[in-house]
CSV table of N, CA, C and O in Angstrom, one decimal:
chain,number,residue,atom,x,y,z
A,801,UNK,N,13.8,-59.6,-56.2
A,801,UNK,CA,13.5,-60.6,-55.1
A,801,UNK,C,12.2,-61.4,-55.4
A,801,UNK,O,11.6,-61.4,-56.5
A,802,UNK,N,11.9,-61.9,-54.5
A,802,UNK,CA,10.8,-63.1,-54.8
A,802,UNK,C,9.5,-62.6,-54.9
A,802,UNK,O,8.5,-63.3,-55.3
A,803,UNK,N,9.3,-61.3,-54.6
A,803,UNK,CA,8.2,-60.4,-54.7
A,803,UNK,C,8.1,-59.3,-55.6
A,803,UNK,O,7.1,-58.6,-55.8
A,804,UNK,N,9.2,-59.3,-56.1
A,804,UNK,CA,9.1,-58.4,-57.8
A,804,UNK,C,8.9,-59.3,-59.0
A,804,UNK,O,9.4,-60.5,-59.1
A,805,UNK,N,7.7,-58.6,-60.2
A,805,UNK,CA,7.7,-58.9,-61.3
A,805,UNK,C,7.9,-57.9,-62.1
A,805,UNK,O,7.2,-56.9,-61.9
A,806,UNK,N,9.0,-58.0,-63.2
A,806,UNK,CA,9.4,-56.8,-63.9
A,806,UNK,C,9.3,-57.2,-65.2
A,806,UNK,O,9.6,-58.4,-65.5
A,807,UNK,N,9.0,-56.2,-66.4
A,807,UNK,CA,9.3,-56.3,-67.6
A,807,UNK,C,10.0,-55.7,-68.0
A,807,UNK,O,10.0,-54.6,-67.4
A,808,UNK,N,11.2,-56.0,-69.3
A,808,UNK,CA,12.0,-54.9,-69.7
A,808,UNK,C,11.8,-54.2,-71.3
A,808,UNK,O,11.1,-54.8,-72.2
A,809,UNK,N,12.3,-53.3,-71.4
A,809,UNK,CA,12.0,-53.2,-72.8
A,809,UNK,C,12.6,-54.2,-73.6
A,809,UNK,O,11.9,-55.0,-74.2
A,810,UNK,N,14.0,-54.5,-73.6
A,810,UNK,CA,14.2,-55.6,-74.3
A,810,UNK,C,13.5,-57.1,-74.4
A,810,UNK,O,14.2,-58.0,-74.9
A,811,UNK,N,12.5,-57.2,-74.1
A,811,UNK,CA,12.0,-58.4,-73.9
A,811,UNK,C,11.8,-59.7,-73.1
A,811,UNK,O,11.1,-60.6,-73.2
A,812,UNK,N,12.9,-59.2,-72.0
A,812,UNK,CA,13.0,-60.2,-70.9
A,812,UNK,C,12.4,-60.0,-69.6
A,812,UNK,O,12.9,-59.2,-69.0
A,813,UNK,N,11.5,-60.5,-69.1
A,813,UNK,CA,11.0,-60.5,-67.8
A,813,UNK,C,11.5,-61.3,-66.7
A,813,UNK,O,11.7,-62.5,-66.9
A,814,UNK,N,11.7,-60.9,-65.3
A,814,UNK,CA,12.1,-61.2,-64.4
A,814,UNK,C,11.5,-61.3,-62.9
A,814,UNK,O,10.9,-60.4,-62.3
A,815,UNK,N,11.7,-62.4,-62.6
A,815,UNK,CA,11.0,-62.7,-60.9
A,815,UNK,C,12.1,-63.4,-60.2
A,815,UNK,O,12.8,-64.2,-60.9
A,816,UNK,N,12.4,-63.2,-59.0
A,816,UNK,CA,12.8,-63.8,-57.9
A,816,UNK,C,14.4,-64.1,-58.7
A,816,UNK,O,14.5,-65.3,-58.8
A,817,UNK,N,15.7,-63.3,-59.1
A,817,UNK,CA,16.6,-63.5,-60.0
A,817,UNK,C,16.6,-64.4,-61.2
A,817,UNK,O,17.7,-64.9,-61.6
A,818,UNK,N,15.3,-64.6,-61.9
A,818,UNK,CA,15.7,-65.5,-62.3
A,818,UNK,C,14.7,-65.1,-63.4
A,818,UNK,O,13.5,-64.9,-63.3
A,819,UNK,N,15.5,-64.9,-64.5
A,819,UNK,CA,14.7,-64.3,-66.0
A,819,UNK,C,14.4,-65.1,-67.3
A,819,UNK,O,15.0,-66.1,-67.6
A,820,UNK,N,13.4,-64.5,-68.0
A,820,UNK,CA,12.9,-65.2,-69.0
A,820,UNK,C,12.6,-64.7,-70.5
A,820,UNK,O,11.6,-63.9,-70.4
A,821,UNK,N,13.0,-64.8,-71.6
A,821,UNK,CA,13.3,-64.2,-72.7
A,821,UNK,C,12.5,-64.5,-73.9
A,821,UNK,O,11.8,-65.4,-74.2
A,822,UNK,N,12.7,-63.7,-74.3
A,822,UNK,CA,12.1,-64.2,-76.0
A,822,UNK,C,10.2,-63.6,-76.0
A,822,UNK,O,9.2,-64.1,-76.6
A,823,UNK,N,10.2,-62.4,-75.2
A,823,UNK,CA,8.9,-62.1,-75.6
A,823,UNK,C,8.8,-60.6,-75.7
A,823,UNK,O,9.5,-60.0,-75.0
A,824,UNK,N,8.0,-59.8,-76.5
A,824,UNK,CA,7.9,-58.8,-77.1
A,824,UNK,C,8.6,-57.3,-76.8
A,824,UNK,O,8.3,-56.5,-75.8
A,825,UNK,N,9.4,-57.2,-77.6
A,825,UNK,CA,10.2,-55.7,-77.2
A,825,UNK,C,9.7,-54.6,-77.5
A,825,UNK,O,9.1,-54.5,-78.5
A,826,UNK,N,10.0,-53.6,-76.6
A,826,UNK,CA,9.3,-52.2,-76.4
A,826,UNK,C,9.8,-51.1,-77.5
A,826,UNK,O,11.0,-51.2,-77.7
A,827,UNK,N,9.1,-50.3,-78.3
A,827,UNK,CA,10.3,-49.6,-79.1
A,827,UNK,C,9.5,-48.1,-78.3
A,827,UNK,O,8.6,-48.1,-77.4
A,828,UNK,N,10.0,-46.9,-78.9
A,828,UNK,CA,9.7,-45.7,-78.8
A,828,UNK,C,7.7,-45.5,-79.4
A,828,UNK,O,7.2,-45.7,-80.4
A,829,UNK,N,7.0,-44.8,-77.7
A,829,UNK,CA,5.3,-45.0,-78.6
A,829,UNK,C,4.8,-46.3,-78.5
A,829,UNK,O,3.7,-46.6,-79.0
A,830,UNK,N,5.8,-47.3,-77.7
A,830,UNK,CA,4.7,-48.2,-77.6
A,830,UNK,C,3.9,-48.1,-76.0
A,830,UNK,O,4.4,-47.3,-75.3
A,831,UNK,N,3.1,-48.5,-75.6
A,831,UNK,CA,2.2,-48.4,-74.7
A,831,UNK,C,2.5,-49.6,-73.3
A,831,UNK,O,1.7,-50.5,-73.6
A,832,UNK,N,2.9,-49.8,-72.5
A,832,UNK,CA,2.9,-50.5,-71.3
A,832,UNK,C,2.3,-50.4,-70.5
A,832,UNK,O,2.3,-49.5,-69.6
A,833,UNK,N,1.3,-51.7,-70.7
A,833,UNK,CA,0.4,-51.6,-69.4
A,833,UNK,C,0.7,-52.8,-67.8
A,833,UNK,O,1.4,-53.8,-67.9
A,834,UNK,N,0.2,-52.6,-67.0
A,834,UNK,CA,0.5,-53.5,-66.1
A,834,UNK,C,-0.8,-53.5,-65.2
A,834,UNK,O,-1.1,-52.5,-64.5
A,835,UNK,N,-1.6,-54.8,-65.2
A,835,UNK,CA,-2.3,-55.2,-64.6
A,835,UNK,C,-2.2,-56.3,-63.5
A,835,UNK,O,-1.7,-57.4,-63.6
A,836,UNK,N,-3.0,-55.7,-62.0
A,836,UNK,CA,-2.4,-56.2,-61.2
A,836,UNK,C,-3.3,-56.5,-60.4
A,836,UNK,O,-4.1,-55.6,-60.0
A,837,UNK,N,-3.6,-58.3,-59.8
A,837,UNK,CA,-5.0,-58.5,-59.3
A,837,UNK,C,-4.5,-58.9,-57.6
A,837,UNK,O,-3.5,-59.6,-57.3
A,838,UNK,N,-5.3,-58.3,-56.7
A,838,UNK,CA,-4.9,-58.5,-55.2
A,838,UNK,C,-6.4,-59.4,-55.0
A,838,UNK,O,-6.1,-60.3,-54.2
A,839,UNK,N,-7.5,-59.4,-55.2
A,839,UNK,CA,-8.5,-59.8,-54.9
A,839,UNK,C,-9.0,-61.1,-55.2
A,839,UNK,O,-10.1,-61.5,-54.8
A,840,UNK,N,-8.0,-62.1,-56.0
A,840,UNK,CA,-8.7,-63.1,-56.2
A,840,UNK,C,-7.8,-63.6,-55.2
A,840,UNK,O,-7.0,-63.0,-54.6
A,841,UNK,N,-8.2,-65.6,-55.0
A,841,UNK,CA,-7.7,-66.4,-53.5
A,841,UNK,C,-5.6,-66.6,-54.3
A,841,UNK,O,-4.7,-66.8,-53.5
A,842,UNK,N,-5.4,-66.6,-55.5
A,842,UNK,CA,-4.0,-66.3,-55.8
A,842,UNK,C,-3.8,-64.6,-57.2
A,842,UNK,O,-4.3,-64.3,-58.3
A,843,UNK,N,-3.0,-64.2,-56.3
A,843,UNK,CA,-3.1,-62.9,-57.7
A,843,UNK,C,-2.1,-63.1,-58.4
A,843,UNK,O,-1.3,-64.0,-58.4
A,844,UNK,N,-2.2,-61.9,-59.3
A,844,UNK,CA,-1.9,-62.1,-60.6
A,844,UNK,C,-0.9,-60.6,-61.3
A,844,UNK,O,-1.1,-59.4,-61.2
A,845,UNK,N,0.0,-61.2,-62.0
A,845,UNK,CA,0.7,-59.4,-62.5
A,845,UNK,C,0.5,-59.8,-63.7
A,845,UNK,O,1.0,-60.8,-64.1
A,846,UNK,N,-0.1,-59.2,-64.6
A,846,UNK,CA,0.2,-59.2,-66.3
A,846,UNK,C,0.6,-57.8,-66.8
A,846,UNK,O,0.0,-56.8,-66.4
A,847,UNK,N,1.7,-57.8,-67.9
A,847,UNK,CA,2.4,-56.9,-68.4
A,847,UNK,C,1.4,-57.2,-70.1
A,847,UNK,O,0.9,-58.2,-70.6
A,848,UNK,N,1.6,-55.8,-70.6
A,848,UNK,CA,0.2,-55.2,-71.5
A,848,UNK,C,1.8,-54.8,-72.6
A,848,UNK,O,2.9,-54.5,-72.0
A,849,UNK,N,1.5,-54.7,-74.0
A,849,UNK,CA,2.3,-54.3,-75.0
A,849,UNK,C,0.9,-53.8,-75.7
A,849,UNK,O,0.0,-54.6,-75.9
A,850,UNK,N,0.9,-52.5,-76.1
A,850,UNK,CA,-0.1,-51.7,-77.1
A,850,UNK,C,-1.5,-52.2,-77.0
A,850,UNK,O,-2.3,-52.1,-78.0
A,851,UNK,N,-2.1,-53.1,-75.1
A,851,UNK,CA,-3.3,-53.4,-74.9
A,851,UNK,C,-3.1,-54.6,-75.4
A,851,UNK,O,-4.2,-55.1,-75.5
A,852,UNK,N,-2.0,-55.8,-75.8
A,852,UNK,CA,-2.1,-57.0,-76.1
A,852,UNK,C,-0.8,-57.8,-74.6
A,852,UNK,O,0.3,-57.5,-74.3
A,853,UNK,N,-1.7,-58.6,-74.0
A,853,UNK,CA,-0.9,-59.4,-73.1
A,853,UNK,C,0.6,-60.1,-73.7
A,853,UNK,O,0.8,-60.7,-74.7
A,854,UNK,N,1.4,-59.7,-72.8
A,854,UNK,CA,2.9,-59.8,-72.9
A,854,UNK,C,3.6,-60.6,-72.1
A,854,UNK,O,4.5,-61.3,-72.6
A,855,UNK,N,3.4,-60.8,-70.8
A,855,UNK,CA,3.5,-61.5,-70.0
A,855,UNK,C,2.6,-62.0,-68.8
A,855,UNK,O,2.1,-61.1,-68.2
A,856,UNK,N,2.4,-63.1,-68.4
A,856,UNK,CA,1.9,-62.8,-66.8
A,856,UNK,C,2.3,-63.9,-66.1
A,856,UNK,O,2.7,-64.9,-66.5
A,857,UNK,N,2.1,-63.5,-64.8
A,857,UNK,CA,2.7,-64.2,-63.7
A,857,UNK,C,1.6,-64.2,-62.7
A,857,UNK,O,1.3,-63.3,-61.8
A,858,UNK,N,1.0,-65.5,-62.9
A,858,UNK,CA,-0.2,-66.0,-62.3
A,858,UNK,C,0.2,-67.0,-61.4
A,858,UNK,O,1.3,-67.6,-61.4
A,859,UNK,N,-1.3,-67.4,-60.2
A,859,UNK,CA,-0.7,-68.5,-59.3
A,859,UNK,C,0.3,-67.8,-58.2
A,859,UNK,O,1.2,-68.4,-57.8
A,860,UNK,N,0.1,-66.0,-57.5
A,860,UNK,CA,1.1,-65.8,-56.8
A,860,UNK,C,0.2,-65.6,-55.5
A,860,UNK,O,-1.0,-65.5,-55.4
A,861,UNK,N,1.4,-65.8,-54.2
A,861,UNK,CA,1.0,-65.8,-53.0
A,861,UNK,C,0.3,-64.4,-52.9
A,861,UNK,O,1.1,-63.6,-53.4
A,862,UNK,N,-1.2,-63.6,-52.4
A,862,UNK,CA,-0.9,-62.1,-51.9
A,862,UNK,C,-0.3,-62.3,-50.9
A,862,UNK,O,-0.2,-63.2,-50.0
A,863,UNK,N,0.1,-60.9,-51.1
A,863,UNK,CA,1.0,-59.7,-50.1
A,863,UNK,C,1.6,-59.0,-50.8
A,863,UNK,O,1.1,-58.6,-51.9
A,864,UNK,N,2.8,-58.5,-50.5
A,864,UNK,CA,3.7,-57.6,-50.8
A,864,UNK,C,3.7,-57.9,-52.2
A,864,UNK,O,3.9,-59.1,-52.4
A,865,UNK,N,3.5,-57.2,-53.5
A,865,UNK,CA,4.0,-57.2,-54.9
A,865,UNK,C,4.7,-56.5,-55.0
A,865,UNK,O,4.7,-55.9,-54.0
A,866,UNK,N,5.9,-56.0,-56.2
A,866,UNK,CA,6.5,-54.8,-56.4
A,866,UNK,C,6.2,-55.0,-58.1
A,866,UNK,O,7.1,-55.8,-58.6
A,867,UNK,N,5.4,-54.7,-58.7
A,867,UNK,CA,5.5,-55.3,-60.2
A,867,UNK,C,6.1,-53.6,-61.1
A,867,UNK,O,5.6,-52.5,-60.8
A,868,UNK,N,7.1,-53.9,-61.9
A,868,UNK,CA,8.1,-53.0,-62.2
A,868,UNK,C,8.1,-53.4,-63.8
A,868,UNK,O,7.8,-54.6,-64.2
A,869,UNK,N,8.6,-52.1,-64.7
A,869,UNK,CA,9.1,-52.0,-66.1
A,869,UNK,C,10.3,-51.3,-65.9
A,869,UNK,O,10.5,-50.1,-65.5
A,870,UNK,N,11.6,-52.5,-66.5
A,870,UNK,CA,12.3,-51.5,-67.5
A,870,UNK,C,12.6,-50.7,-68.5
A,870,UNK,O,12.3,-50.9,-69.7
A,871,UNK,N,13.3,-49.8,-68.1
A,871,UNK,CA,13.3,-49.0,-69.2
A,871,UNK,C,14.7,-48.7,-69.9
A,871,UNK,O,15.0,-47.5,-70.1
A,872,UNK,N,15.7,-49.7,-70.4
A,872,UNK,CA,16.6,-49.9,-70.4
A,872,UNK,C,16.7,-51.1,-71.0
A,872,UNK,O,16.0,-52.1,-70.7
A,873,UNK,N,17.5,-51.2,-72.1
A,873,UNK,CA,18.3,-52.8,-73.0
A,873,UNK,C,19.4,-52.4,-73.7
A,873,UNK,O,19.6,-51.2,-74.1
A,874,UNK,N,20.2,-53.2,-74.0
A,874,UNK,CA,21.4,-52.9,-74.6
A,874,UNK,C,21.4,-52.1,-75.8
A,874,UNK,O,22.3,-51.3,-76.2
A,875,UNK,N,19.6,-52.7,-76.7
A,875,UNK,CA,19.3,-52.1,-78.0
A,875,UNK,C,18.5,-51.0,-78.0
A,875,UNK,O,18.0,-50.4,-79.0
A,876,UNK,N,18.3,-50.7,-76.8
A,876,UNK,CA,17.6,-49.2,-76.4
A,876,UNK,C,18.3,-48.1,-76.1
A,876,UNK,O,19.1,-48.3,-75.2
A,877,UNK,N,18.2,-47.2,-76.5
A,877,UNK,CA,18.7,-45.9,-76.0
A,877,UNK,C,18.8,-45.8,-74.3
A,877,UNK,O,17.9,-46.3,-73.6
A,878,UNK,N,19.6,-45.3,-74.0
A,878,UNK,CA,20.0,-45.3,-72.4
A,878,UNK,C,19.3,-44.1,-71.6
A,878,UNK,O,19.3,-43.8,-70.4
A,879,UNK,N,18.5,-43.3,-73.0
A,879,UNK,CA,17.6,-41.6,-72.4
A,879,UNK,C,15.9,-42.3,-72.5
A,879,UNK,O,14.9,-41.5,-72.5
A,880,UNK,N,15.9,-43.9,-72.6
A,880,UNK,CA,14.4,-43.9,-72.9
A,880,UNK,C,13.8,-43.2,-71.7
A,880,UNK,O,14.4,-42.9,-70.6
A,881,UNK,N,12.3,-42.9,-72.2
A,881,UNK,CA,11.5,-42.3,-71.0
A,881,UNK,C,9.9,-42.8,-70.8
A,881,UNK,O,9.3,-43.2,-71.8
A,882,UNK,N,9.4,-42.8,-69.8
A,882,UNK,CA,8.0,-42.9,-69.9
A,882,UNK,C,7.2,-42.3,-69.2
A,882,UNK,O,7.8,-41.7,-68.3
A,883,UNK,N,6.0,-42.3,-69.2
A,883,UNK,CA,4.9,-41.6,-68.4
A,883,UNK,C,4.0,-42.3,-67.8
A,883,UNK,O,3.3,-43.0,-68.5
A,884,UNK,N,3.7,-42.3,-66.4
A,884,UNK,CA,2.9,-43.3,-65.7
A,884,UNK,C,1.3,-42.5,-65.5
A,884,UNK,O,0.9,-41.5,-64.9
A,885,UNK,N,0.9,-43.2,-66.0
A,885,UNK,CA,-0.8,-42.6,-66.0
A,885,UNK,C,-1.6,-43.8,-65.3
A,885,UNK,O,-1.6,-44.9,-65.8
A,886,UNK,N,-1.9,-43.6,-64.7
A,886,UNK,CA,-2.4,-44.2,-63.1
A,886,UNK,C,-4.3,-43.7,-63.4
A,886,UNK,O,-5.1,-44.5,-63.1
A,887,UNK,N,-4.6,-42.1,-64.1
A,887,UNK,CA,-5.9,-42.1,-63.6
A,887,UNK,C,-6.6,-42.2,-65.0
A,887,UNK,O,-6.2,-41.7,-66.0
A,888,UNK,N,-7.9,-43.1,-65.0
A,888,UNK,CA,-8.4,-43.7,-66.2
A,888,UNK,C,-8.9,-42.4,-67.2
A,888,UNK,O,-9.6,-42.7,-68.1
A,889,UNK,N,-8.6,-41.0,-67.2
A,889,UNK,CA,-9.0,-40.2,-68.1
A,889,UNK,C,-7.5,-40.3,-68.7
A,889,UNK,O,-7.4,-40.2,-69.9
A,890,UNK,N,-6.8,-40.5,-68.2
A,890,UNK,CA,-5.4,-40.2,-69.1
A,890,UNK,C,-4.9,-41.5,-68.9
A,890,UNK,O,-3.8,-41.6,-68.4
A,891,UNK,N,-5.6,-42.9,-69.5
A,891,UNK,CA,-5.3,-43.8,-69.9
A,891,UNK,C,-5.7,-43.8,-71.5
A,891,UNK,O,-6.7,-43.3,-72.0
A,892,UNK,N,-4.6,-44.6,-72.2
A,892,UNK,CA,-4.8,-44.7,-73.8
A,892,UNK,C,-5.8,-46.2,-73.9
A,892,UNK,O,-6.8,-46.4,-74.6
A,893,UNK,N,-5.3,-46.9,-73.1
A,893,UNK,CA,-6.6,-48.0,-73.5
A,893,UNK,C,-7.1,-47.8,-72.2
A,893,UNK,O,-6.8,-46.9,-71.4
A,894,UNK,N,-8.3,-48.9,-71.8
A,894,UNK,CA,-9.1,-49.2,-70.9
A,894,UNK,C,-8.9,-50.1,-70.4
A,894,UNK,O,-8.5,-51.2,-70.9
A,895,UNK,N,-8.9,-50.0,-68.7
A,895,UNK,CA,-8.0,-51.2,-68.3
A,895,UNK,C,-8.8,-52.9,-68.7
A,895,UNK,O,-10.0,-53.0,-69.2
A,896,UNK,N,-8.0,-54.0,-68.4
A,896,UNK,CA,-8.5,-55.3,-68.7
A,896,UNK,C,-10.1,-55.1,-68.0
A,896,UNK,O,-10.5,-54.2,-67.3
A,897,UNK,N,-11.0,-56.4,-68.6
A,897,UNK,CA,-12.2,-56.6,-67.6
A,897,UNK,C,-12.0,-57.1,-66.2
A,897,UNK,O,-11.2,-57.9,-65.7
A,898,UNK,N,-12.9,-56.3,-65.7
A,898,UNK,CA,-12.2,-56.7,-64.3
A,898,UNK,C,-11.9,-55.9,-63.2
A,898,UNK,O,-12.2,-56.0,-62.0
A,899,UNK,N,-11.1,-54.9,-63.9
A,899,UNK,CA,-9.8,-54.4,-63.6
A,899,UNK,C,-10.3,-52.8,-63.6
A,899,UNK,O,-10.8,-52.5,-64.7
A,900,UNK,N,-10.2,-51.8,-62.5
A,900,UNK,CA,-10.0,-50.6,-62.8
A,900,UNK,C,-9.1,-49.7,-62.5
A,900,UNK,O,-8.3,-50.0,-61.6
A,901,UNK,N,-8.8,-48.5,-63.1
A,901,UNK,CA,-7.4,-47.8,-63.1
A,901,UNK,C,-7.4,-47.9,-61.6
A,901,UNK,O,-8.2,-48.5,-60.9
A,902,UNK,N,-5.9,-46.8,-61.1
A,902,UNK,CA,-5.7,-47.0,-59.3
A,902,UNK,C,-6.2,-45.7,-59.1
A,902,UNK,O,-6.2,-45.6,-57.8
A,903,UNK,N,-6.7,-44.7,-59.7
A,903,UNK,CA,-6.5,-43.6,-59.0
A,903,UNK,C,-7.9,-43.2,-59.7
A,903,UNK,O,-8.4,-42.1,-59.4
């Protein structure tokens, strides 16, 4: 919906039905980060590949976000899995400047 931003492993990112292709795919061990800004006058979702920016979706109304990863592509295994580490001792990188873990 118009309030989700999602990345997938395959490469394609999606907002409001309507998706966008051709940027960096997930393999097994890679790292997904998602940085997510409420506090400036428009925020911001950026999707993180191994600590290097992948996507972002800047210029958005606040309120409601739902910013989401898939984990699923045609060229991915259908058992992929991942681990959500939320508190900054059990993050592998450091979050962007700015930015601190949620928990």
């Amino acid at each position: 919906d118009a309030n989700a931003y999602g990345m997938g492993m395959g490469g394609t990112a999606w907002t409001n039905n309507v998706a966008s292709s051709g940027l960096s795919t997930y393999a097994a061990n890679d790292i997904v980060g998602v940085a997510v800004d409420f506090t400036a006058s428009t925020g911001s979702v950026t999707f993180y590949k191994n600590n290097v920016s992948n996507k972002v979706y800047g210029s958005l109304t606040l309120g409601t976000m739902f910013p989401m990863v898939g984990m699923r592509a045609n060229t991915v295994s259908a058992q992929a899995k991942g681990v959500l580490r939320l508190r900054a001792a059990d993050q592998t990188y450091a979050p962007p400047a700015g930015y601190s873990a949620w928990s």
